[in-house]
Amino acid sequence: MLENSIVPVPLEAYLIVAAFLFCTGVWGLINSRNAVRVLMSIELMLNAVNINLMSFSSYIDGSIIRGQVFSIFVITVAAAEAAVGLAILLSLYRNRVTIDMESFNLLKW
Amino acid sequence: MNIAYSTELICFLILSSVIVSGSLAVVLLENIVYSAFLLGGVFMAVAGLYLLLNASFVAAAQVLVYVGAVNVLILFAIMLVNNKEKLKPIEGLKTRKLISGGVCGGLLILLLRVSITTKWNLPGPTSIGEEATERIGEHLFTDYLLPFELASILLLMAMIGAIVLARREVSIPTDDINDLKNQKSLSDKKIPLLSENSLK
């Protein structure tokens, strides 16, 4: 019983790493001017969410592991998002010959 | 503290330092190709964290999907799109970055405060370890069956949508198609992947 009560890595450590990853992703999402880097920042944020889900699933929900199922769905959605996002990026590049986010104003009124 | 625990602690420290420094480099580096490769490193480190959390199946899925598919897709997009353009300077870019850095730092402090001060319901039930793969399969085919099917439809829609969006419109006059002798010239008329015309 004593060995079970000693946890080498507490839950909070995983949450701190995930929070840092998420904030880095948000900063990159706001500040990147390269459209590919924006997509990469979104992937970073999704990974932060996944780390949170997995750590809760392992520490609090260790027997039913709903968190792992949810993170698999998140991975699926991230894959679909990457495919569609990069296709949109390619067709934008074909029309505008630039990847600068400041010059994409196609959806403005 | 026995040797297994200290090994776990050391692995966690190494992986989290890779994640933190790698994500900063992904966001801050000038060269986007380096960022893409470092993004792959971050994904691998996240998969290592999943292994520490007793989730080998999700770690494998992470390596396959993120490192094997998403990262390669990003690299392809970079190489199709990269033309080393000089971005136009914007007024007050530095202040914008500082302000958004402040906002993100505030968000970070908020998240840290929430995650540290909350009393989590610990310790929960012991982790089931290697049985997790079977349990995930049971979940996917019983109580999460509808999201599972929706995910398959979503993937199909994303695939078709990506093909439709990235496809290049090629118009060939009907005379050329009907002319059977002209098959060779028809194949000559295929537009190369990056022609001068397509970039206008």
mmCIF file of C-alpha atoms in Angstrom:
data_model
loop_
_atom_site.group_PDB
_atom_site.id
_atom_site.type_symbol
_atom_site.label_atom_id
_atom_site.label_comp_id
_atom_site.label_asym_id
_atom_site.label_seq_id
_atom_site.Cartn_x
_atom_site.Cartn_y
_atom_site.Cartn_z
ATOM 1 C CA MET A 1 0.000 0.000 0.000
ATOM 2 C CA LEU A 2 2.847 2.344 0.769
ATOM 3 C CA GLU A 3 4.258 1.999 -2.708
ATOM 4 C CA ASN A 4 0.916 2.891 -4.244
ATOM 5 C CA SER A 5 0.676 6.087 -2.258
ATOM 6 C CA ILE A 6 4.067 7.375 -3.443
ATOM 7 C CA VAL A 7 3.573 8.849 -6.897
ATOM 8 C CA PRO A 8 6.811 9.728 -8.689
ATOM 9 C CA VAL A 9 5.177 12.164 -11.084
ATOM 10 C CA PRO A 10 2.122 13.945 -9.724
ATOM 11 C CA LEU A 11 -0.895 14.715 -11.871
ATOM 12 C CA GLU A 12 -0.165 18.426 -11.598
ATOM 13 C CA ALA A 13 3.160 18.017 -13.423
ATOM 14 C CA TYR A 14 1.404 16.686 -16.521
ATOM 15 C CA LEU A 15 -1.168 19.470 -16.284
ATOM 16 C CA ILE A 16 1.593 22.098 -16.078
ATOM 17 C CA VAL A 17 3.325 20.738 -19.195
ATOM 18 C CA ALA A 18 -0.001 20.686 -21.039
ATOM 19 C CA ALA A 19 -0.833 24.249 -19.948
ATOM 20 C CA PHE A 20 2.523 25.477 -21.186
ATOM 21 C CA LEU A 21 2.092 23.667 -24.516
ATOM 22 C CA PHE A 22 -1.396 25.141 -24.918
ATOM 23 C CA CYS A 23 -0.243 28.702 -24.229
ATOM 24 C CA THR A 24 2.645 28.332 -26.660
ATOM 25 C CA GLY A 25 0.151 27.169 -29.271
ATOM 26 C CA VAL A 26 -2.136 30.137 -28.625
ATOM 27 C CA TRP A 27 0.763 32.563 -28.921
ATOM 28 C CA GLY A 28 1.902 30.989 -32.184
ATOM 29 C CA LEU A 29 -1.649 31.000 -33.520
ATOM 30 C CA ILE A 30 -1.966 34.737 -32.910
ATOM 31 C CA ASN A 31 1.493 35.820 -34.000
ATOM 32 C CA SER A 32 2.522 33.628 -36.940
ATOM 33 C CA ARG A 33 2.345 35.198 -40.340
ATOM 34 C CA ASN A 34 3.167 31.992 -42.158
ATOM 35 C CA ALA A 35 -0.061 30.063 -42.703
ATOM 36 C CA VAL A 36 1.620 26.668 -42.264
ATOM 37 C CA ARG A 37 2.910 27.723 -38.864
ATOM 38 C CA VAL A 38 -0.638 28.600 -37.839
ATOM 39 C CA LEU A 39 -1.693 25.032 -38.612
ATOM 40 C CA MET A 40 1.291 23.755 -36.632
ATOM 41 C CA SER A 41 0.238 25.870 -33.642
ATOM 42 C CA ILE A 42 -3.249 24.380 -33.812
ATOM 43 C CA GLU A 43 -1.688 20.921 -33.678
ATOM 44 C CA LEU A 44 0.278 21.965 -30.588
ATOM 45 C CA MET A 45 -2.928 23.083 -28.862
ATOM 46 C CA LEU A 46 -4.689 19.828 -29.732
ATOM 47 C CA ASN A 47 -1.754 17.899 -28.298
ATOM 48 C CA ALA A 48 -1.985 19.886 -25.066
ATOM 49 C CA VAL A 49 -5.649 18.954 -24.773
ATOM 50 C CA ASN A 50 -4.736 15.335 -25.424
ATOM 51 C CA ILE A 51 -2.116 15.322 -22.669
ATOM 52 C CA ASN A 52 -4.726 16.633 -20.241
ATOM 53 C CA LEU A 53 -7.251 13.986 -21.283
ATOM 54 C CA MET A 54 -4.697 11.192 -21.002
ATOM 55 C CA SER A 55 -3.411 12.248 -17.596
ATOM 56 C CA PHE A 56 -6.904 12.529 -16.148
ATOM 57 C CA SER A 57 -7.756 9.185 -17.697
ATOM 58 C CA SER A 58 -4.731 7.568 -16.082
ATOM 59 C CA TYR A 59 -4.864 9.179 -12.642
ATOM 60 C CA ILE A 60 -8.572 9.625 -11.923
ATOM 61 C CA ASP A 61 -10.373 7.304 -14.328
ATOM 62 C CA GLY A 62 -7.861 4.452 -14.424
ATOM 63 C CA SER A 63 -10.393 1.640 -14.694
ATOM 64 C CA ILE A 64 -12.819 2.947 -17.319
ATOM 65 C CA ILE A 65 -10.387 5.126 -19.354
ATOM 66 C CA ARG A 66 -12.891 7.320 -21.152
ATOM 67 C CA GLY A 67 -10.127 9.874 -21.630
ATOM 68 C CA GLN A 68 -8.160 7.593 -23.912
ATOM 69 C CA VAL A 69 -11.210 7.100 -26.139
ATOM 70 C CA PHE A 70 -11.754 10.841 -26.290
ATOM 71 C CA SER A 71 -8.135 11.470 -27.165
ATOM 72 C CA ILE A 72 -8.410 8.967 -30.022
ATOM 73 C CA PHE A 73 -11.359 10.991 -31.340
ATOM 74 C CA VAL A 74 -9.311 14.170 -30.956
ATOM 75 C CA ILE A 75 -6.476 12.591 -32.953
ATOM 76 C CA THR A 76 -8.969 11.628 -35.681
ATOM 77 C CA VAL A 77 -10.405 15.124 -35.882
ATOM 78 C CA ALA A 78 -6.885 16.581 -35.915
ATOM 79 C CA ALA A 79 -5.963 14.425 -38.883
ATOM 80 C CA ALA A 80 -9.066 15.523 -40.803
ATOM 81 C CA GLU A 81 -8.381 19.146 -39.860
ATOM 82 C CA ALA A 82 -4.801 18.938 -41.098
ATOM 83 C CA ALA A 83 -5.844 17.462 -44.443
ATOM 84 C CA VAL A 84 -8.567 20.046 -45.105
ATOM 85 C CA GLY A 85 -6.486 22.937 -43.753
ATOM 86 C CA LEU A 86 -3.521 22.167 -45.948
ATOM 87 C CA ALA A 87 -5.765 21.735 -48.991
ATOM 88 C CA ILE A 88 -7.320 25.152 -48.325
ATOM 89 C CA LEU A 89 -3.815 26.543 -47.916
ATOM 90 C CA LEU A 90 -2.721 25.107 -51.262
ATOM 91 C CA SER A 91 -5.690 26.534 -53.126
ATOM 92 C CA LEU A 92 -5.187 29.914 -51.424
ATOM 93 C CA TYR A 93 -1.551 29.845 -52.457
ATOM 94 C CA ARG A 94 -2.585 29.071 -56.007
ATOM 95 C CA ASN A 95 -4.818 32.153 -56.094
ATOM 96 C CA ARG A 96 -2.708 34.602 -54.122
ATOM 97 C CA VAL A 97 0.914 33.342 -54.508
ATOM 98 C CA THR A 98 1.607 34.143 -50.886
ATOM 99 C CA ILE A 99 1.373 32.475 -47.501
ATOM 100 C CA ASP A 100 1.231 35.674 -45.488
ATOM 101 C CA MET A 101 -1.771 35.582 -43.174
ATOM 102 C CA GLU A 102 -2.113 39.367 -43.460
ATOM 103 C CA SER A 103 -2.913 39.123 -47.159
ATOM 104 C CA PHE A 104 -5.696 36.561 -46.856
ATOM 105 C CA ASN A 105 -8.800 38.695 -46.829
ATOM 106 C CA LEU A 106 -10.986 36.539 -49.059
ATOM 107 C CA LEU A 107 -13.691 36.082 -46.433
ATOM 108 C CA LYS A 108 -13.867 39.755 -45.456
ATOM 109 C CA TRP A 109 -16.908 41.674 -46.520
ATOM 110 C CA MET B 1 12.299 5.935 -3.826
ATOM 111 C CA ASN B 2 13.257 2.808 -5.706
ATOM 112 C CA ILE B 3 14.822 2.606 -9.139
ATOM 113 C CA ALA B 4 11.588 2.320 -11.158
ATOM 114 C CA TYR B 5 10.229 5.514 -9.668
ATOM 115 C CA SER B 6 13.390 7.494 -10.258
ATOM 116 C CA THR B 7 13.506 6.194 -13.850
ATOM 117 C CA GLU B 8 9.930 7.362 -14.385
ATOM 118 C CA LEU B 9 10.766 10.749 -12.919
ATOM 119 C CA ILE B 10 13.847 11.147 -15.126
ATOM 120 C CA CYS B 11 11.893 10.085 -18.232
ATOM 121 C CA PHE B 12 9.164 12.575 -17.396
ATOM 122 C CA LEU B 13 11.652 15.393 -16.903
ATOM 123 C CA ILE B 14 13.454 14.669 -20.183
ATOM 124 C CA LEU B 15 10.224 14.343 -22.171
ATOM 125 C CA SER B 16 8.659 17.469 -20.708
ATOM 126 C CA SER B 17 11.801 19.517 -21.334
ATOM 127 C CA VAL B 18 11.775 18.287 -24.954
ATOM 128 C CA ILE B 19 8.111 19.286 -25.241
ATOM 129 C CA VAL B 20 8.606 22.731 -23.714
ATOM 130 C CA SER B 21 11.743 23.680 -25.654
ATOM 131 C CA GLY B 22 10.479 22.060 -28.872
ATOM 132 C CA SER B 23 7.152 23.861 -28.816
ATOM 133 C CA LEU B 24 8.891 27.183 -28.177
ATOM 134 C CA ALA B 25 11.205 26.477 -31.113
ATOM 135 C CA VAL B 26 8.264 25.525 -33.352
ATOM 136 C CA VAL B 27 6.667 28.878 -32.677
ATOM 137 C CA LEU B 28 9.779 31.066 -32.627
ATOM 138 C CA LEU B 29 12.182 29.734 -35.273
ATOM 139 C CA GLU B 30 12.457 31.704 -38.492
ATOM 140 C CA ASN B 31 12.961 28.716 -40.777
ATOM 141 C CA ILE B 32 9.672 26.868 -41.134
ATOM 142 C CA VAL B 33 11.286 23.601 -42.231
ATOM 143 C CA TYR B 34 13.156 23.367 -38.927
ATOM 144 C CA SER B 35 9.869 24.101 -37.153
ATOM 145 C CA ALA B 36 8.161 21.226 -38.952
ATOM 146 C CA PHE B 37 10.871 18.726 -38.019
ATOM 147 C CA LEU B 38 10.871 19.946 -34.413
ATOM 148 C CA LEU B 39 7.091 19.552 -34.410
ATOM 149 C CA GLY B 40 7.680 15.877 -35.177
ATOM 150 C CA GLY B 41 10.022 15.729 -32.184
ATOM 151 C CA VAL B 42 7.360 17.290 -29.964
ATOM 152 C CA PHE B 43 4.807 14.726 -31.155
ATOM 153 C CA MET B 44 7.235 11.891 -30.379
ATOM 154 C CA ALA B 45 7.829 13.290 -26.886
ATOM 155 C CA VAL B 46 4.080 13.525 -26.318
ATOM 156 C CA ALA B 47 3.823 9.863 -27.352
ATOM 157 C CA GLY B 48 6.499 9.122 -24.734
ATOM 158 C CA LEU B 49 4.368 10.859 -22.099
ATOM 159 C CA TYR B 50 1.447 8.631 -23.107
ATOM 160 C CA LEU B 51 3.655 5.598 -22.537
ATOM 161 C CA LEU B 52 4.424 6.913 -19.047
ATOM 162 C CA LEU B 53 0.671 7.231 -18.497
ATOM 163 C CA ASN B 54 0.072 3.508 -19.242
ATOM 164 C CA ALA B 55 -1.514 4.119 -22.642
ATOM 165 C CA SER B 56 0.492 2.207 -25.190
ATOM 166 C CA PHE B 57 -2.300 2.075 -27.770
ATOM 167 C CA VAL B 58 -2.813 5.821 -27.853
ATOM 168 C CA ALA B 59 0.961 6.320 -27.954
ATOM 169 C CA ALA B 60 1.135 4.109 -31.038
ATOM 170 C CA ALA B 61 -1.799 5.954 -32.601
ATOM 171 C CA GLN B 62 -0.087 9.259 -31.841
ATOM 172 C CA VAL B 63 3.119 8.153 -33.560
ATOM 173 C CA LEU B 64 1.249 6.737 -36.560
ATOM 174 C CA VAL B 65 -1.203 9.575 -37.095
ATOM 175 C CA TYR B 66 0.687 12.654 -35.947
ATOM 176 C CA VAL B 67 4.283 11.831 -36.826
ATOM 177 C CA GLY B 68 3.496 9.565 -39.748
ATOM 178 C CA ALA B 69 0.647 11.434 -41.401
ATOM 179 C CA VAL B 70 0.074 14.963 -40.139
ATOM 180 C CA ASN B 71 3.721 15.940 -39.912
ATOM 181 C CA VAL B 72 4.527 14.515 -43.328
ATOM 182 C CA LEU B 73 1.508 16.377 -44.736
ATOM 183 C CA ILE B 74 2.785 19.616 -43.192
ATOM 184 C CA LEU B 75 6.225 19.019 -44.693
ATOM 185 C CA PHE B 76 4.656 18.420 -48.118
ATOM 186 C CA ALA B 77 2.669 21.633 -47.801
ATOM 187 C CA ILE B 78 5.785 23.574 -46.814
ATOM 188 C CA MET B 79 7.692 22.243 -49.784
ATOM 189 C CA LEU B 80 4.833 22.987 -52.200
ATOM 190 C CA VAL B 81 4.293 26.463 -50.827
ATOM 191 C CA ASN B 82 7.760 27.598 -49.821
ATOM 192 C CA ASN B 83 9.017 30.367 -52.051
ATOM 193 C CA LYS B 84 11.059 32.356 -49.541
ATOM 194 C CA GLU B 85 8.960 35.457 -49.800
ATOM 195 C CA LYS B 86 9.885 38.610 -47.953
ATOM 196 C CA LEU B 87 6.956 39.491 -45.715
ATOM 197 C CA LYS B 88 5.911 43.086 -45.689
ATOM 198 C CA PRO B 89 6.712 44.807 -42.395
ATOM 199 C CA ILE B 90 3.731 45.788 -40.294
ATOM 200 C CA GLU B 91 3.420 48.770 -38.015
ATOM 201 C CA GLY B 92 3.741 47.922 -34.343
ATOM 202 C CA LEU B 93 4.447 44.229 -34.747
ATOM 203 C CA LYS B 94 6.625 44.196 -31.639
ATOM 204 C CA THR B 95 3.930 45.706 -29.419
ATOM 205 C CA ARG B 96 1.408 43.251 -30.837
ATOM 206 C CA LYS B 97 3.691 40.363 -29.963
ATOM 207 C CA LEU B 98 4.281 41.746 -26.490
ATOM 208 C CA ILE B 99 0.580 42.246 -25.822
ATOM 209 C CA SER B 100 -0.323 38.779 -27.036
ATOM 210 C CA GLY B 101 2.581 37.379 -25.022
ATOM 211 C CA GLY B 102 1.127 39.057 -21.953
ATOM 212 C CA VAL B 103 -2.314 37.636 -22.666
ATOM 213 C CA CYS B 104 -0.897 34.139 -23.160
ATOM 214 C CA GLY B 105 1.192 34.479 -19.988
ATOM 215 C CA GLY B 106 -1.945 35.431 -18.091
ATOM 216 C CA LEU B 107 -3.742 32.419 -19.524
ATOM 217 C CA LEU B 108 -0.795 30.252 -18.465
ATOM 218 C CA ILE B 109 -0.875 31.625 -14.921
ATOM 219 C CA LEU B 110 -4.632 31.035 -14.754
ATOM 220 C CA LEU B 111 -4.274 27.445 -15.959
ATOM 221 C CA LEU B 112 -1.406 26.774 -13.536
ATOM 222 C CA ARG B 113 -3.401 28.199 -10.650
ATOM 223 C CA VAL B 114 -6.418 26.074 -11.523
ATOM 224 C CA SER B 115 -4.403 22.903 -11.915
ATOM 225 C CA ILE B 116 -2.391 23.367 -8.726
ATOM 226 C CA THR B 117 -5.024 24.649 -6.325
ATOM 227 C CA THR B 118 -7.822 22.281 -7.320
ATOM 228 C CA LYS B 119 -8.191 19.245 -5.065
ATOM 229 C CA TRP B 120 -8.258 16.435 -7.600
ATOM 230 C CA ASN B 121 -10.010 13.254 -6.615
ATOM 231 C CA LEU B 122 -6.764 11.374 -6.015
ATOM 232 C CA PRO B 123 -5.819 8.580 -5.835
ATOM 233 C CA GLY B 124 -8.302 7.153 -8.298
ATOM 234 C CA PRO B 125 -8.641 3.477 -9.185
ATOM 235 C CA THR B 126 -5.375 1.856 -10.252
ATOM 236 C CA SER B 127 -4.673 2.038 -13.921
ATOM 237 C CA ILE B 128 -5.523 -1.099 -15.886
ATOM 238 C CA GLY B 129 -2.321 -0.905 -17.906
ATOM 239 C CA GLU B 130 -2.072 -3.232 -20.876
ATOM 240 C CA GLU B 131 -5.776 -4.080 -20.790
ATOM 241 C CA ALA B 132 -6.411 -0.551 -21.999
ATOM 242 C CA THR B 133 -6.443 -1.544 -25.658
ATOM 243 C CA GLU B 134 -9.228 -4.083 -25.128
ATOM 244 C CA ARG B 135 -11.160 -1.592 -23.018
ATOM 245 C CA ILE B 136 -10.864 1.063 -25.734
ATOM 246 C CA GLY B 137 -12.233 -1.441 -28.260
ATOM 247 C CA GLU B 138 -15.174 -2.206 -25.964
ATOM 248 C CA HIS B 139 -15.862 1.508 -25.567
ATOM 249 C CA LEU B 140 -15.686 2.146 -29.294
ATOM 250 C CA PHE B 141 -18.190 -0.574 -30.129
ATOM 251 C CA THR B 142 -20.650 -0.119 -27.263
ATOM 252 C CA ASP B 143 -21.152 3.257 -25.628
ATOM 253 C CA TYR B 144 -19.153 5.339 -28.099
ATOM 254 C CA LEU B 145 -20.457 3.656 -31.253
ATOM 255 C CA LEU B 146 -22.180 6.765 -32.615
ATOM 256 C CA PRO B 147 -19.093 9.033 -32.315
ATOM 257 C CA PHE B 148 -17.033 6.245 -33.860
ATOM 258 C CA GLU B 149 -19.268 6.070 -36.935
ATOM 259 C CA LEU B 150 -19.422 9.869 -37.105
ATOM 260 C CA ALA B 151 -15.617 9.937 -37.044
ATOM 261 C CA SER B 152 -15.502 7.598 -40.021
ATOM 262 C CA ILE B 153 -17.946 9.819 -41.930
ATOM 263 C CA LEU B 154 -15.883 12.863 -40.945
ATOM 264 C CA LEU B 155 -12.721 11.261 -42.292
ATOM 265 C CA LEU B 156 -14.454 10.428 -45.573
ATOM 266 C CA MET B 157 -15.752 13.997 -45.881
ATOM 267 C CA ALA B 158 -12.335 15.409 -45.078
ATOM 268 C CA MET B 159 -10.706 13.183 -47.677
ATOM 269 C CA ILE B 160 -13.151 14.149 -50.432
ATOM 270 C CA GLY B 161 -13.030 17.795 -49.400
ATOM 271 C CA ALA B 162 -9.237 17.866 -49.470
ATOM 272 C CA ILE B 163 -9.181 16.317 -52.933
ATOM 273 C CA VAL B 164 -11.776 18.770 -54.250
ATOM 274 C CA LEU B 165 -10.006 21.776 -52.745
ATOM 275 C CA ALA B 166 -6.498 20.873 -53.810
ATOM 276 C CA ARG B 167 -7.466 19.700 -57.300
ATOM 277 C CA ARG B 168 -6.333 21.769 -60.239
ATOM 278 C CA GLU B 169 -8.915 22.544 -62.910
ATOM 279 C CA VAL B 170 -7.614 21.290 -66.249
ATOM 280 C CA SER B 171 -9.613 22.240 -69.321
ATOM 281 C CA ILE B 172 -8.930 20.337 -72.509
ATOM 282 C CA PRO B 173 -10.818 21.207 -75.692
ATOM 283 C CA THR B 174 -13.255 18.498 -76.722
ATOM 284 C CA ASP B 175 -11.705 18.240 -80.175
ATOM 285 C CA ASP B 176 -8.484 17.032 -78.637
ATOM 286 C CA ILE B 177 -10.291 14.354 -76.679
ATOM 287 C CA ASN B 178 -12.278 13.090 -79.680
ATOM 288 C CA ASP B 179 -9.257 12.995 -81.908
ATOM 289 C CA LEU B 180 -7.880 9.520 -81.373
ATOM 290 C CA LYS B 181 -4.727 10.149 -83.339
ATOM 291 C CA ASN B 182 -3.996 13.010 -81.097
ATOM 292 C CA GLN B 183 -3.550 10.976 -77.928
ATOM 293 C CA LYS B 184 0.107 11.819 -77.615
ATOM 294 C CA SER B 185 -0.453 15.525 -77.819
ATOM 295 C CA LEU B 186 -3.188 15.132 -75.239
ATOM 296 C CA SER B 187 -0.734 13.693 -72.786
ATOM 297 C CA ASP B 188 1.647 16.511 -73.637
ATOM 298 C CA LYS B 189 -1.017 19.002 -72.638
ATOM 299 C CA LYS B 190 -0.989 17.888 -69.012
ATOM 300 C CA ILE B 191 -0.162 20.884 -66.928
ATOM 301 C CA PRO B 192 2.952 20.454 -64.778
ATOM 302 C CA LEU B 193 2.536 20.705 -61.047
ATOM 303 C CA LEU B 194 3.899 24.220 -60.813
ATOM 304 C CA SER B 195 3.652 26.090 -64.073
ATOM 305 C CA GLU B 196 3.951 29.805 -64.629
ATOM 306 C CA ASN B 197 0.297 29.989 -65.554
ATOM 307 C CA SER B 198 -0.988 28.351 -62.441
ATOM 308 C CA LEU B 199 0.705 30.866 -60.218
ATOM 309 C CA LYS B 200 -1.127 33.857 -61.618
#
